[in-house]
Short mmCIF file of C-alpha atoms in Angstrom, two decimals:
data_model
loop_
_atom_site.label_atom_id
_atom_site.label_comp_id
_atom_site.label_asym_id
_atom_site.label_seq_id
_atom_site.Cartn_x
_atom_site.Cartn_y
_atom_site.Cartn_z
CA MET X 1348 -0.15 -0.16 0.07
CA LYS X 1349 2.72 2.44 0.95
CA ILE X 1350 4.40 1.82 -2.49
CA LYS X 1351 1.07 2.25 -4.21
CA TYR X 1352 0.80 5.66 -2.34
CA LEU X 1353 3.86 6.93 -3.02
CA ILE X 1354 3.41 6.18 -6.95
CA GLY X 1355 0.49 7.99 -6.71
CA LEU X 1356 1.92 11.05 -5.16
CA LEU X 1357 4.59 11.28 -7.86
CA VAL X 1358 2.07 10.60 -10.74
CA PHE X 1359 0.01 13.33 -9.31
CA GLY X 1360 2.97 15.83 -8.97
CA SER X 1361 4.01 15.13 -12.53
CA ILE X 1362 0.82 15.83 -13.73
CA VAL X 1363 0.28 19.11 -11.80
CA SER X 1364 3.93 20.31 -12.97
CA CYS X 1365 2.96 19.47 -16.47
CA SER X 1366 -0.05 21.55 -16.15
CA LYS X 1367 1.53 24.56 -14.86
CA SER X 1368 2.74 26.96 -17.70
CA ASP X 1369 6.10 28.17 -17.72
CA PRO X 1370 6.32 32.11 -16.70
CA SER X 1371 6.51 34.32 -19.79
CA PRO X 1372 10.10 35.65 -19.83
CA THR X 1373 10.81 39.24 -19.22
CA PRO X 1374 10.92 41.31 -22.51
CA ILE X 1375 14.33 43.00 -22.84
CA PRO X 1376 14.01 46.61 -23.28
CA ASP X 1377 15.18 48.28 -26.44
CA PRO X 1378 18.59 50.09 -26.32
CA ASP X 1379 18.18 53.76 -26.04
CA PRO X 1380 17.80 55.21 -29.58
CA ILE X 1381 21.10 56.54 -31.15
CA PRO X 1382 20.31 60.42 -31.66
CA ASP X 1383 20.58 61.63 -35.06
CA PRO X 1384 23.77 63.51 -35.81
CA VAL X 1385 23.21 67.55 -36.34
CA ALA X 1386 24.68 69.43 -39.25
CA ALA X 1387 27.91 71.37 -38.85
CA THR X 1388 28.41 74.95 -39.33
CA LEU X 1389 31.32 75.93 -41.54
CA VAL X 1390 33.90 78.43 -40.54
CA PHE X 1391 36.88 78.58 -43.04
CA PRO X 1392 37.40 78.89 -45.70
CA ASP X 1393 34.50 81.51 -45.93
CA ASN X 1394 31.81 81.71 -48.57
CA ASN X 1395 32.47 83.49 -51.79
CA THR X 1396 35.90 84.66 -50.92
CA GLU X 1397 39.67 84.11 -51.95
CA CYS X 1398 41.38 81.89 -49.25
CA ASN X 1399 44.73 83.59 -48.91
CA GLU X 1400 45.76 81.67 -45.97
CA GLY X 1401 47.22 78.26 -45.86
CA THR X 1402 50.76 76.73 -46.26
CA VAL X 1403 52.43 76.93 -49.91
CA LEU X 1404 53.65 73.66 -51.03
CA ASN X 1405 55.02 74.59 -54.30
CA ASP X 1406 53.99 76.40 -57.36
CA THR X 1407 50.87 74.56 -57.90
CA GLN X 1408 49.77 73.34 -54.16
CA SER X 1409 48.90 74.54 -50.79
CA SER X 1410 47.76 73.07 -48.01
CA VAL X 1411 44.50 74.62 -46.22
CA THR X 1412 43.02 73.98 -42.87
CA PHE X 1413 39.43 73.59 -43.25
CA GLN X 1414 37.52 74.54 -40.13
CA TRP X 1415 33.86 74.01 -38.99
CA ASN X 1416 32.09 74.12 -35.56
CA ALA X 1417 31.75 70.89 -33.88
CA SER X 1418 27.94 69.51 -34.32
CA ALA X 1419 25.94 67.60 -31.70
CA ASN X 1420 25.66 63.92 -31.67
CA THR X 1421 28.46 63.40 -34.15
CA ASP X 1422 31.53 60.99 -33.82
CA SER X 1423 33.15 61.82 -37.18
CA TYR X 1424 33.07 63.96 -39.99
CA VAL X 1425 33.41 63.72 -44.04
CA VAL X 1426 34.61 66.67 -45.67
CA THR X 1427 33.93 66.71 -49.50
CA LEU X 1428 35.76 69.25 -51.99
CA ARG X 1429 34.54 69.71 -55.50
CA ASN X 1430 36.81 71.15 -58.07
CA LEU X 1431 34.61 73.61 -59.80
CA ASP X 1432 37.12 73.65 -63.02
CA THR X 1433 36.93 69.91 -63.43
CA ASN X 1434 33.53 69.05 -61.48
CA THR X 1435 35.55 66.47 -59.78
CA SER X 1436 35.46 65.68 -55.79
CA ALA X 1437 37.23 64.10 -53.23
CA THR X 1438 36.50 63.44 -49.39
CA THR X 1439 38.52 63.56 -46.26
CA ASN X 1440 38.00 62.08 -42.84
CA ALA X 1441 38.20 63.64 -39.77
CA THR X 1442 37.30 62.96 -36.05
CA THR X 1443 37.76 66.61 -34.96
CA ASN X 1444 36.16 69.86 -36.47
CA ALA X 1445 39.30 70.71 -38.58
CA ALA X 1446 41.29 69.14 -41.50
CA ASP X 1447 44.25 69.68 -43.26
CA ILE X 1448 43.62 69.32 -47.34
CA THR X 1449 46.12 69.83 -49.96
CA LEU X 1450 44.61 72.08 -52.88
CA LEU X 1451 45.78 73.17 -55.97
CA ARG X 1452 46.40 77.05 -56.26
CA GLY X 1453 44.39 79.32 -58.35
CA VAL X 1454 41.49 77.05 -58.59
CA PRO X 1455 37.77 77.62 -57.32
CA TYR X 1456 36.34 74.86 -55.03
CA GLU X 1457 33.12 74.01 -53.40
CA TRP X 1458 32.96 72.20 -49.76
CA TYR X 1459 30.63 70.87 -47.41
CA VAL X 1460 30.89 68.65 -44.23
CA THR X 1461 28.92 65.47 -43.39
CA SER X 1462 28.33 64.89 -39.74
CA LYS X 1463 28.40 61.00 -38.66
CA ALA X 1464 27.48 58.79 -35.83
CA ASN X 1465 28.55 55.60 -34.79
CA GLY X 1466 25.92 52.80 -34.68
CA THR X 1467 23.48 54.90 -37.30
CA THR X 1468 23.41 55.40 -41.18
CA VAL X 1469 21.73 58.57 -40.51
CA THR X 1470 23.82 61.69 -41.58
CA ALA X 1471 23.54 65.48 -41.66
CA ALA X 1472 25.08 67.79 -44.47
CA SER X 1473 26.23 71.25 -43.87
CA ASP X 1474 25.59 74.12 -46.06
CA LYS X 1475 27.88 74.33 -49.29
CA TRP X 1476 30.26 76.98 -49.70
CA LYS X 1477 32.67 78.24 -52.81
CA PHE X 1478 35.97 79.82 -52.49
CA TYR X 1479 39.19 80.49 -54.53
CA ASN X 1480 42.23 78.92 -53.49
CA GLN X 1481 44.62 82.02 -53.97
CA GLY X 1482 47.23 81.23 -56.94
CA PRO X 1483 50.65 83.11 -57.75
CA GLY X 1484 50.31 86.34 -59.65
CA VAL X 1485 46.47 85.93 -59.87
CA GLU X 1486 45.18 89.69 -59.61
CA ASN X 1487 41.49 88.96 -60.86
CA TYR X 1488 39.61 85.87 -60.32
CA ALA X 1489 36.75 84.37 -62.86
CA PRO X 1490 33.45 84.10 -61.86
CA PHE X 1491 32.40 80.91 -59.77
CA PRO X 1492 30.25 78.78 -62.19
CA ALA X 1493 26.57 79.54 -62.10
CA GLU X 1494 24.04 77.55 -59.91
CA VAL X 1495 20.56 76.58 -60.96
CA VAL X 1496 17.44 77.88 -59.32
CA SER X 1497 14.64 76.92 -61.56
CA PRO X 1498 13.35 74.79 -63.02
CA LEU X 1499 15.37 72.49 -61.07
CA ARG X 1500 17.66 69.62 -62.60
CA GLY X 1501 15.68 66.36 -63.33
CA SER X 1502 12.32 68.17 -62.73
CA SER X 1503 9.24 68.22 -65.07
CA VAL X 1504 7.24 71.48 -65.80
CA ALA X 1505 3.56 71.17 -66.50
CA SER X 1506 3.13 72.29 -70.35
CA SER X 1507 4.79 73.84 -73.30
CA GLY X 1508 4.75 77.88 -73.73
CA THR X 1509 7.52 80.09 -72.19
CA ILE X 1510 9.29 79.46 -68.99
CA ALA X 1511 11.86 81.64 -67.00
CA LEU X 1512 15.21 80.14 -66.48
CA GLU X 1513 16.71 81.09 -63.20
CA TRP X 1514 20.12 81.00 -61.55
CA THR X 1515 22.33 82.45 -59.22
CA GLY X 1516 25.82 83.92 -59.75
CA SER X 1517 28.77 85.04 -57.40
CA ASP X 1518 32.18 86.20 -57.96
CA VAL X 1519 35.35 87.08 -55.44
CA ASP X 1520 35.87 90.35 -57.20
CA ASN X 1521 32.17 91.31 -57.41
CA ASP X 1522 32.69 92.19 -61.17
CA ILE X 1523 30.41 89.83 -62.86
CA ALA X 1524 29.26 91.80 -66.51
CA GLY X 1525 26.73 89.36 -67.68
CA TYR X 1526 25.61 85.95 -68.52
CA GLU X 1527 24.84 83.98 -71.74
CA ILE X 1528 22.63 81.12 -71.84
CA LEU X 1529 23.08 78.04 -74.01
CA PHE X 1530 19.82 76.13 -74.44
CA GLY X 1531 18.13 73.44 -76.73
CA THR X 1532 17.42 69.89 -76.79
CA ASP X 1533 20.82 68.78 -77.17
CA VAL X 1534 22.44 66.97 -74.24
CA ILE X 1535 25.32 69.93 -74.49
CA PRO X 1536 23.37 72.82 -75.60
CA THR X 1537 25.21 75.09 -78.14
CA THR X 1538 22.25 77.42 -79.21
CA SER X 1539 22.44 80.71 -77.32
CA LEU X 1540 19.55 82.45 -75.90
CA GLY X 1541 21.58 85.96 -75.74
CA THR X 1542 22.91 87.55 -72.97
CA THR X 1543 21.77 89.41 -69.71
CA SER X 1544 23.02 91.15 -66.66
CA ASP X 1545 19.87 89.85 -64.92
CA THR X 1546 19.81 86.19 -63.60
CA THR X 1547 16.69 85.14 -65.28
CA LEU X 1548 15.89 84.78 -68.88
CA ASP X 1549 12.71 83.44 -70.69
CA ALA X 1550 12.71 80.45 -73.34
CA THR X 1551 10.17 78.71 -75.20
CA ILE X 1552 9.34 75.05 -74.82
CA VAL X 1553 7.23 72.24 -76.36
CA SER X 1554 5.34 69.33 -74.55
CA GLY X 1555 7.13 66.11 -74.87
CA GLU X 1556 10.83 67.30 -74.88
CA ILE X 1557 13.95 67.06 -72.65
CA TYR X 1558 15.78 70.43 -72.46
CA TYR X 1559 19.39 71.05 -71.51
CA TRP X 1560 20.84 74.40 -70.60
CA ARG X 1561 24.08 76.04 -69.05
CA VAL X 1562 25.24 79.49 -67.83
CA ILE X 1563 28.53 81.17 -69.20
CA THR X 1564 29.44 83.83 -66.36
CA THR X 1565 31.90 86.87 -67.87
CA ASP X 1566 33.42 89.40 -65.35
CA ASP X 1567 34.73 92.79 -66.54
CA GLN X 1568 38.15 91.68 -67.04
CA GLY X 1569 36.71 88.95 -69.67
CA ASN X 1570 37.05 85.94 -67.43
CA THR X 1571 34.58 83.41 -67.57
CA SER X 1572 32.98 79.96 -66.08
CA GLN X 1573 30.48 77.58 -67.14
CA SER X 1574 28.06 76.05 -65.13
CA GLU X 1575 27.19 72.49 -64.97
CA ILE X 1576 24.48 71.23 -67.52
CA PHE X 1577 20.92 71.55 -66.28
CA ASP X 1578 18.18 69.79 -67.72
CA PHE X 1579 14.23 69.32 -67.15
CA ARG X 1580 11.42 67.86 -69.06
CA VAL X 1581 8.10 69.29 -70.53
CA ASN X 1582 4.85 67.50 -69.91
#
């Protein structure tokens, strides 16, 4: 009888233990989200100026220290520098808010800084600034290439008729004399719409076409610069 009693207790205990549901595991809280980096504020070289500071390395190159204000939630920076004569870009990585970069002398550049944070792919880009790196014997600099305002590159416009082409221009010497607009359906436009001292010019467009245009800027000394080629589609 004792044996039967013990066996009964064991069976009963086994049934009870199996009938109990296992406690739910305690959920692991999500880690604190990584805050997005904030865009940096550029300091030097200043916008639309001649950069006359730096270390001359030889007749064609100099080293310039780029500076910007440190941005919040940022672990590192990428400085992007675009040669406006050749439209080629290069990048430099930095962990502080300054970077020494070797430049060609007498050449216009555009630069901006991208803020990055560890553990996230989110980035933040600063404004874009332009400057001329001082060159030997240069007394008057060519204008910076014009930038599009409207219609934006790759955009579509509603219908045929007349459209106002708009752009911005700048020059270290502040002596821009005028702009010539090349416009047409060729990928490299060659037809001139004429010259103007304004930063807007009307053009005739037709539905179903893609138009390409560029701006040639001239200063009082006869120096010129060509913008990139902009394009838009007419619906």
